[in-house]
XYZ file of C-alpha atoms in Angstrom:
582
model
C 151.093 72.570 162.079
C 149.047 69.151 160.386
C 151.055 68.932 157.348
C 154.422 69.478 156.502
C 153.768 68.469 152.745
C 150.834 67.769 150.729
C 149.461 64.991 149.495
C 150.205 65.752 145.965
C 154.025 66.833 145.987
C 155.842 63.547 147.962
C 157.944 61.990 145.357
C 161.058 59.316 145.271
C 162.943 62.183 146.400
C 161.689 62.743 149.738
C 162.543 58.912 150.404
C 163.287 58.222 154.984
C 162.071 62.267 154.933
C 159.741 62.717 157.948
C 156.263 63.897 157.092
C 152.991 65.468 158.040
C 149.814 64.833 155.719
C 146.144 65.801 156.313
C 143.473 65.283 153.900
C 140.439 62.780 153.532
C 139.973 59.197 153.628
C 139.392 58.408 149.664
C 139.560 54.591 150.255
C 140.383 51.623 153.002
C 141.880 48.279 152.382
C 142.790 46.607 155.199
C 144.459 43.080 154.684
C 145.216 41.854 157.784
C 148.793 42.473 158.718
C 148.780 45.776 157.389
C 145.846 48.793 156.082
C 146.158 50.837 153.343
C 144.355 54.533 153.205
C 144.294 56.627 149.712
C 144.873 60.156 151.598
C 143.468 62.773 149.629
C 143.802 66.436 149.750
C 143.292 69.199 146.606
C 146.813 68.232 145.527
C 146.642 64.924 144.922
C 146.210 61.104 146.414
C 149.238 59.753 148.478
C 149.151 56.017 149.856
C 149.531 55.684 153.853
C 150.262 51.979 155.613
C 149.205 51.327 158.928
C 151.475 48.096 160.412
C 151.889 49.021 164.353
C 149.017 47.447 166.082
C 148.029 50.053 167.953
C 147.447 52.224 164.878
C 145.464 49.442 163.529
C 143.403 49.413 165.928
C 142.812 53.350 165.913
C 142.158 52.654 162.283
C 139.391 50.181 162.285
C 137.595 53.340 163.786
C 138.240 55.139 160.651
C 135.340 55.980 157.412
C 135.905 57.226 154.132
C 136.126 60.569 153.519
C 136.860 61.507 157.347
C 138.993 64.230 157.608
C 142.331 63.179 159.192
C 145.888 63.804 159.997
C 149.189 61.434 159.870
C 152.615 61.557 160.887
C 154.939 59.177 159.624
C 158.283 58.301 157.371
C 158.032 58.178 153.377
C 159.513 55.378 152.189
C 159.867 53.539 148.349
C 156.741 51.714 147.324
C 157.403 47.679 146.252
C 154.304 47.707 143.750
C 154.367 51.161 142.099
C 151.378 52.682 140.546
C 152.221 54.887 137.503
C 148.588 56.549 137.360
C 149.542 58.592 140.327
C 152.208 61.069 140.978
C 152.731 59.715 144.039
C 152.508 56.349 142.996
C 156.644 54.950 143.745
C 156.299 56.026 147.716
C 154.123 55.178 150.184
C 154.089 56.952 154.080
C 154.403 54.782 157.301
C 151.955 55.326 159.395
C 153.295 56.048 162.961
C 150.255 58.316 164.182
C 146.857 59.000 163.268
C 144.749 61.944 164.578
C 140.942 62.415 163.305
C 140.527 65.673 162.851
C 136.557 65.859 161.460
C 134.860 62.360 161.275
C 132.697 61.232 158.562
C 129.090 59.355 158.957
C 129.728 55.748 158.071
C 126.575 56.421 155.298
C 127.334 58.786 152.497
C 124.127 59.868 150.698
C 126.478 59.328 147.047
C 129.627 57.668 146.333
C 131.481 60.617 145.686
C 134.555 60.226 143.182
C 132.933 57.860 141.143
C 131.638 57.386 137.644
C 128.196 56.075 138.632
C 125.976 58.630 137.966
C 123.828 60.414 141.228
C 120.746 62.261 140.698
C 121.565 66.205 140.747
C 119.314 67.160 143.217
C 120.754 64.847 145.513
C 124.235 66.230 144.656
C 123.346 69.726 145.063
C 121.554 69.171 148.140
C 124.776 67.630 149.481
C 127.126 69.814 147.065
C 129.991 70.259 149.913
C 130.680 66.649 149.730
C 129.723 67.165 145.629
C 132.678 69.466 145.561
C 135.141 66.949 145.974
C 134.887 64.884 143.443
C 137.634 65.738 141.612
C 136.506 66.759 138.556
C 134.224 69.385 139.650
C 136.637 69.925 142.285
C 139.127 70.593 139.447
C 136.224 73.198 137.494
C 135.757 74.907 140.092
C 139.725 75.946 140.301
C 139.658 76.656 136.859
C 137.253 78.707 137.307
C 139.349 80.746 139.708
C 142.142 80.268 137.088
C 140.133 81.590 134.204
C 139.467 84.812 136.294
C 142.952 85.180 137.377
C 143.569 85.184 133.631
C 140.701 87.664 132.645
C 141.723 90.181 135.309
C 145.553 90.344 134.280
C 144.527 90.760 131.003
C 142.237 93.780 131.441
C 145.118 94.918 133.783
C 147.535 95.218 130.697
C 144.921 96.886 128.890
C 144.716 99.588 130.603
C 140.977 98.717 132.202
C 140.406 99.956 136.079
C 138.708 97.771 138.263
C 135.604 99.566 139.681
C 133.434 97.810 141.823
C 129.275 99.148 141.199
C 126.128 98.692 143.390
C 124.362 95.447 144.055
C 121.316 97.484 145.038
C 120.117 99.446 142.787
C 117.056 100.962 140.749
C 114.386 98.856 138.714
C 114.749 99.282 135.270
C 113.557 97.464 131.524
C 116.442 95.849 131.070
C 115.114 92.494 129.329
C 114.249 90.127 132.063
C 112.236 90.353 135.778
C 113.981 92.434 138.403
C 114.696 90.513 141.681
C 113.160 93.430 144.556
C 114.402 94.166 148.154
C 112.235 95.760 149.846
C 113.641 98.641 152.180
C 113.574 99.233 155.820
C 114.093 102.629 155.991
C 111.866 103.583 152.877
C 108.647 101.836 153.496
C 107.010 101.025 150.332
C 109.971 101.261 148.325
C 111.952 98.759 147.217
C 115.716 98.403 145.194
C 115.964 95.832 142.324
C 119.327 93.390 142.411
C 121.028 94.461 139.145
C 120.396 92.723 135.874
C 123.870 94.274 134.357
C 125.899 97.116 135.759
C 124.732 98.917 132.845
C 123.788 102.624 134.004
C 126.892 102.747 136.269
C 129.124 101.816 133.805
C 127.747 104.300 131.362
C 127.926 107.051 134.498
C 131.604 105.533 135.103
C 132.203 107.200 131.273
C 130.613 110.470 131.726
C 133.009 110.476 135.023
C 135.955 110.402 133.280
C 136.902 107.235 133.409
C 138.541 106.050 130.251
C 137.863 102.208 130.729
C 136.191 100.001 133.237
C 135.871 96.737 133.803
C 134.700 94.172 136.662
C 133.807 90.903 137.374
C 129.776 91.796 137.941
C 127.721 89.522 139.795
C 123.993 90.105 137.603
C 120.730 89.407 138.783
C 117.937 88.005 136.057
C 114.365 86.221 137.314
C 114.714 83.934 134.192
C 113.633 79.815 133.589
C 116.751 78.271 134.007
C 118.628 76.057 130.504
C 121.628 73.762 130.569
C 123.776 76.950 129.492
C 122.023 79.404 131.819
C 122.107 79.544 135.711
C 118.999 80.864 137.125
C 119.006 84.094 139.123
C 122.668 84.980 139.200
C 125.110 84.882 136.503
C 129.155 86.803 136.738
C 130.135 88.679 133.179
C 133.228 90.393 132.280
C 132.108 93.654 131.999
C 133.755 96.155 130.180
C 133.197 99.615 128.838
C 135.504 102.594 127.083
C 135.286 106.161 126.327
C 135.703 107.745 122.921
C 135.149 104.075 121.313
C 133.650 102.602 118.641
C 132.477 98.964 117.938
C 135.350 98.590 116.424
C 137.236 99.177 119.305
C 135.122 97.030 121.071
C 135.376 94.359 118.994
C 139.270 94.481 119.003
C 139.406 94.052 123.047
C 137.762 90.631 122.232
C 139.407 89.835 119.753
C 142.426 89.826 121.983
C 141.160 88.788 125.707
C 138.874 85.801 124.835
C 140.890 84.016 122.286
C 143.887 84.782 124.418
C 141.817 82.971 127.193
C 140.558 79.999 125.698
C 144.379 79.333 124.181
C 145.747 79.282 127.777
C 143.235 76.569 129.117
C 142.755 74.193 126.100
C 144.672 72.468 123.391
C 141.758 72.358 121.206
C 142.079 75.194 118.227
C 140.807 78.428 118.523
C 139.789 81.092 116.040
C 142.133 84.314 116.239
C 140.685 87.448 115.268
C 139.117 89.081 113.193
C 136.135 86.693 114.258
C 133.815 86.647 111.246
C 130.681 88.829 110.974
C 127.443 88.386 110.315
C 123.973 90.506 110.359
C 122.146 89.391 112.500
C 119.274 89.580 109.235
C 121.962 86.690 107.815
C 122.309 84.766 110.324
C 118.412 84.000 110.888
C 118.035 83.332 107.193
C 121.362 80.584 106.435
C 120.928 79.252 110.439
C 117.198 79.987 112.026
C 118.968 81.736 115.011
C 121.078 84.517 116.500
C 124.034 82.297 118.003
C 124.743 79.574 115.109
C 127.299 77.065 115.569
C 129.896 77.155 112.782
C 131.171 74.016 112.929
C 128.514 72.686 111.570
C 128.536 73.238 107.512
C 124.624 72.713 106.989
C 122.975 76.100 105.348
C 119.140 76.904 105.539
C 117.699 78.225 101.931
C 114.655 79.925 101.541
C 112.906 77.920 98.746
C 109.555 79.503 98.511
C 109.462 80.646 94.854
C 110.017 76.964 94.129
C 107.145 75.824 95.486
C 104.991 78.623 93.682
C 102.593 76.582 91.345
C 103.235 73.197 93.540
C 100.193 70.822 94.386
C 101.072 70.075 97.773
C 98.972 71.608 99.965
C 100.940 71.750 103.016
C 103.003 74.257 100.983
C 100.841 76.610 99.846
C 100.926 80.066 101.087
C 104.228 79.279 103.593
C 107.456 80.614 103.403
C 109.755 77.106 102.738
C 112.979 76.087 104.051
C 115.438 73.633 103.111
C 118.205 72.158 104.443
C 120.124 69.561 101.911
C 122.313 66.979 103.030
C 125.088 65.615 100.976
C 125.136 61.874 100.854
C 121.795 61.919 103.259
C 120.502 59.202 100.608
C 122.571 56.770 102.340
C 120.350 57.524 105.570
C 117.357 54.573 105.954
C 113.396 55.483 106.491
C 114.228 55.218 110.457
C 116.481 58.488 110.455
C 113.570 60.541 108.681
C 111.035 59.757 110.317
C 113.070 59.791 113.715
C 113.826 63.472 112.644
C 109.821 63.916 111.884
C 109.235 62.878 115.331
C 112.129 65.762 116.799
C 110.537 68.248 114.585
C 106.685 67.660 115.627
C 107.681 67.117 119.307
C 110.490 69.405 120.345
C 109.831 72.279 117.415
C 106.137 72.500 117.285
C 105.967 71.517 113.547
C 103.417 70.316 112.001
C 105.537 67.570 109.894
C 108.410 67.831 108.269
C 108.569 66.891 104.607
C 111.726 65.598 102.787
C 113.134 63.664 100.178
C 116.274 61.941 98.507
C 118.021 62.646 95.095
C 119.459 59.211 94.488
C 122.893 58.562 92.713
C 120.786 57.596 89.935
C 118.847 60.827 89.384
C 116.020 59.648 90.743
C 113.629 61.671 93.824
C 112.712 58.712 95.796
C 110.783 58.873 99.914
C 108.310 61.442 101.418
C 107.059 64.122 99.028
C 109.485 62.488 95.639
C 105.956 62.615 93.661
C 105.674 66.410 94.226
C 109.022 67.700 92.920
C 108.421 67.993 89.475
C 111.129 67.773 87.091
C 110.741 72.204 86.889
C 111.539 72.545 90.986
C 114.374 69.529 90.592
C 115.950 71.371 88.179
C 115.925 74.838 90.345
C 116.622 72.834 93.361
C 120.219 71.841 91.842
C 121.191 75.094 90.066
C 119.926 77.359 91.807
C 120.376 75.147 95.459
C 123.092 73.066 95.120
C 120.892 70.031 95.701
C 123.462 67.071 94.482
C 122.842 63.538 93.704
C 123.352 61.128 96.818
C 121.816 64.006 99.110
C 118.562 64.460 101.077
C 116.558 67.267 101.381
C 114.342 68.869 104.425
C 111.743 71.092 103.988
C 109.850 73.074 106.541
C 107.012 75.026 105.773
C 105.299 77.847 108.057
C 105.029 81.403 108.331
C 108.466 82.894 107.874
C 109.210 83.832 111.723
C 108.332 80.158 112.683
C 109.992 78.513 109.734
C 113.181 80.493 110.482
C 112.859 78.936 114.073
C 112.021 75.840 113.348
C 114.444 75.062 110.682
C 116.573 76.399 113.069
C 116.458 73.481 115.491
C 116.374 71.078 112.935
C 119.561 72.035 111.475
C 120.813 71.943 115.002
C 119.784 68.275 115.501
C 121.012 67.153 112.112
C 124.436 68.248 112.969
C 124.123 66.086 115.610
C 122.662 63.232 114.635
C 125.160 63.004 111.425
C 127.713 64.086 113.919
C 128.831 66.332 111.100
C 130.014 69.197 113.758
C 133.869 69.404 113.662
C 136.032 68.109 116.551
C 138.000 69.975 118.890
C 137.904 73.305 117.900
C 136.101 76.962 118.981
C 134.601 78.860 116.150
C 133.746 82.612 117.317
C 131.759 84.771 114.887
C 130.044 88.401 115.784
C 126.394 88.854 114.679
C 125.370 92.089 114.255
C 123.001 94.687 113.179
C 120.374 93.863 115.335
C 117.471 95.729 114.628
C 116.498 98.300 117.496
C 113.163 97.408 117.399
C 110.909 94.675 117.460
C 106.859 93.716 117.874
C 105.863 92.119 121.128
C 103.337 89.487 121.212
C 101.015 92.110 122.510
C 101.804 94.245 118.868
C 103.330 96.854 120.457
C 107.119 98.249 119.042
C 109.521 97.124 121.754
C 113.288 97.148 121.946
C 114.787 94.037 120.628
C 118.126 94.149 122.421
C 119.450 96.505 124.876
C 117.625 99.687 124.709
C 120.728 101.985 125.610
C 121.733 101.283 121.912
C 122.804 103.508 119.373
C 120.079 103.747 116.543
C 122.731 103.651 113.327
C 121.429 106.538 111.610
C 121.175 108.270 114.959
C 117.924 110.876 115.410
C 117.328 110.490 111.180
C 116.464 106.905 111.167
C 114.454 107.564 114.923
C 112.048 110.173 112.885
C 111.775 108.976 109.349
C 111.988 104.928 109.296
C 109.667 102.511 109.968
C 111.146 101.439 113.523
C 111.642 97.746 112.634
C 113.594 98.678 109.401
C 116.022 100.778 112.145
C 119.219 98.628 113.121
C 121.545 99.412 116.170
C 125.081 99.418 116.821
C 124.834 96.048 119.145
C 126.200 92.496 118.596
C 126.693 89.333 120.031
C 129.617 87.189 120.398
C 128.977 83.940 119.634
C 130.880 80.411 120.209
C 130.006 77.036 119.042
C 126.307 77.781 119.246
C 126.488 79.654 122.806
C 125.793 83.807 123.095
C 129.155 84.197 124.763
C 128.715 88.374 125.238
C 126.508 90.928 124.236
C 127.572 94.706 123.766
C 126.979 98.130 121.856
C 127.902 101.411 121.246
C 125.852 103.375 124.069
C 123.141 105.774 123.464
C 125.125 109.249 124.697
C 122.654 112.215 123.249
C 119.998 112.732 125.746
C 117.921 113.773 122.886
C 118.412 110.850 120.456
C 117.654 108.805 124.141
C 114.463 110.455 124.837
C 113.214 109.556 121.078
C 114.171 106.095 121.021
C 112.272 105.796 124.193
C 109.263 107.237 122.428
C 109.144 104.909 119.927
C 108.986 101.976 122.653
C 105.709 103.540 124.304
C 108.054 105.506 127.288
C 107.803 109.334 127.031
C 110.147 112.041 128.411
C 108.927 111.806 132.113
C 109.076 107.898 132.251
C 112.582 108.422 130.928
C 113.357 110.526 133.681
C 112.068 108.507 136.029
C 113.664 105.160 135.369
C 116.324 106.522 133.870
C 116.904 109.603 135.895
C 120.807 108.988 136.820
C 121.208 108.906 133.008
C 119.614 111.141 131.722
C 120.699 114.207 133.914
C 124.322 113.073 133.549
C 124.078 113.397 129.907
C 123.153 117.428 130.171
C 126.805 117.587 131.158
C 129.019 116.541 128.592
C 129.300 112.602 127.620
C 131.739 111.458 125.420
C 130.682 108.566 122.869
C 131.158 105.481 124.593
C 130.961 101.171 123.804
C 131.246 98.107 125.771
C 130.428 94.464 126.232
C 130.138 91.860 128.596
C 131.348 88.146 127.957
C 130.099 85.730 130.386
C 131.956 84.185 132.651
C 130.251 81.029 133.523
C 129.202 80.450 130.112
C 133.250 80.818 129.508
C 134.025 77.996 131.384
C 131.872 76.060 130.902
C 133.090 76.247 126.841
C 136.655 75.905 128.033
C 135.763 72.919 130.395
C 134.048 71.605 127.753
C 130.859 70.678 129.784
C 126.985 70.398 129.093
C 125.773 71.462 131.995
C 126.543 75.469 133.302
C 125.541 74.165 137.038
C 129.312 71.756 136.670
C 131.356 75.059 136.672
C 129.135 76.949 139.623
C 130.462 76.082 143.084
C 126.760 76.658 144.712
C 124.188 76.473 142.117
C 120.685 76.376 142.106
C 118.558 73.456 140.796
C 116.270 73.721 137.901
C 113.572 75.278 139.656
C 115.514 78.264 141.052
C 115.834 76.593 144.116
C 119.464 76.164 146.232
C 118.970 72.867 147.897
C 122.029 73.204 150.225
C 120.756 76.397 151.494
C 117.122 75.946 151.705
C 116.294 79.331 149.909
C 114.120 80.665 148.768
C 112.438 80.164 152.080
C 109.448 81.552 153.889
C 110.817 83.998 156.864
C 109.310 85.209 160.131
C 106.617 87.741 160.644
C 108.377 90.126 162.341
C 110.826 90.488 159.065
C 107.805 91.017 156.857
C 106.860 93.822 158.992
C 110.606 95.605 159.322
C 110.276 95.762 155.598
C 106.463 97.230 155.912
C 105.308 93.977 153.787
C 101.860 91.585 154.389
C 102.229 88.506 152.197
C 98.406 88.134 150.551
C 96.848 84.691 151.219
C 95.090 83.521 147.839
C 92.115 81.868 147.831
C 92.213 78.371 145.890
């Protein structure tokens, strides 16, 4: 037996008790007559005292982060430490055994506030995970996963696993391909989501399905998006409408957040914002509702303006109460941000002073008529400032959205210690691709609003879909939809996006075939687990809540993946590498 107690459970009640402990040496203090060791395990820290001369000789060989086993007696501390739960006691050691010796020089200090280069931390992730904060984040993740499973089970959902080796299908990102040894020249694809499988489960008569599903997408990483793989609470329901899915999310998500945070959490029903309105008011389809700033379209105010930079442009405005108090440096810095980070051509601004005078920036172009419009129709008040963004419509929206976010941060406008949820609804079914062709905007398996009639009679770019996102504090936290369960509507929807019926049969043969055999209406969603944990943990980096994440270039520095493989391995899967000529 290596331990009778953990390092975090000893207290004054254990005085005079013989114990065995095991853990890692966090700190060694040699005071000559006695050596003190802070012994750490997952549950806490206990101070070990070594006074025996023979043990002290042995202890001189010890290094921090070595793994040891000690036997001893619990005694009351004379100098108590109120900062730790075991601070009233210490253990007088009578035996020490080194279970795993650590090198004298660590690549970095583990439990320290000192900043360590992330790539070095990821290379030695097994050490990094000993850091108390990071360690606790991974344990928190475990508790959140259990809570989600328990809640879904309580709501009557059956947990069913779906395949990892699947078929390639166009779902918004590049697939990860896996060559088949037994079928030369053919490939599996790692699933971007269990989309087709969960719909097939509904056809199979399962009423409610869920799983904590791994998803694989070859996308560029971001601070809030793990490269390569991520996990989601995937669920689907038969005979369900969009409202039914909303009710599940509004029960599961706030329940989970409330269990693990002391912040204020929005309760259902969540605010619902149509996609078009979100883009107009916030310039983004994942608005942070903690930020009170609203974007307004003031194009008509400048129809007859002499300001050439606004001519023929869509003009967005952000009005900031008390913004006139800001100095010139603030406006210059925001302009630098817009040009450098948002690809804006510039950022016009002006102040409306308490005196009623328009000053600064483009003040000379704000006529009395424009001033009155901004006051009466757009809510400009004295002592406010206004930023103007002028560009092509979609670009003006995007830049204004980024400027709004940055203003919220720099002016410290965000509501504190609160989780604000909303549903973004009524997404467009289609959008124009960069090449000018019609493409799916969101999920190709969504039901178009209006069904076949809208597909046959409306401009594709005007068709809305029964699809939605859950947004929390500026992060997309879930996507979902009412699924298209009608094979004729499915074929027509894909036809508009450039796929004929044969393409649909080839790419989505299982769904197409299954839909011929009595398919129930069904709907579902998939909240992102990694992002949920990141939000609950109040972390700014999703890699901090994943045990073994990849770096910003999608490399696993610990396992050294991706890596080259042997020629024989390539032969086994019938692949020959083409050597590129520089």
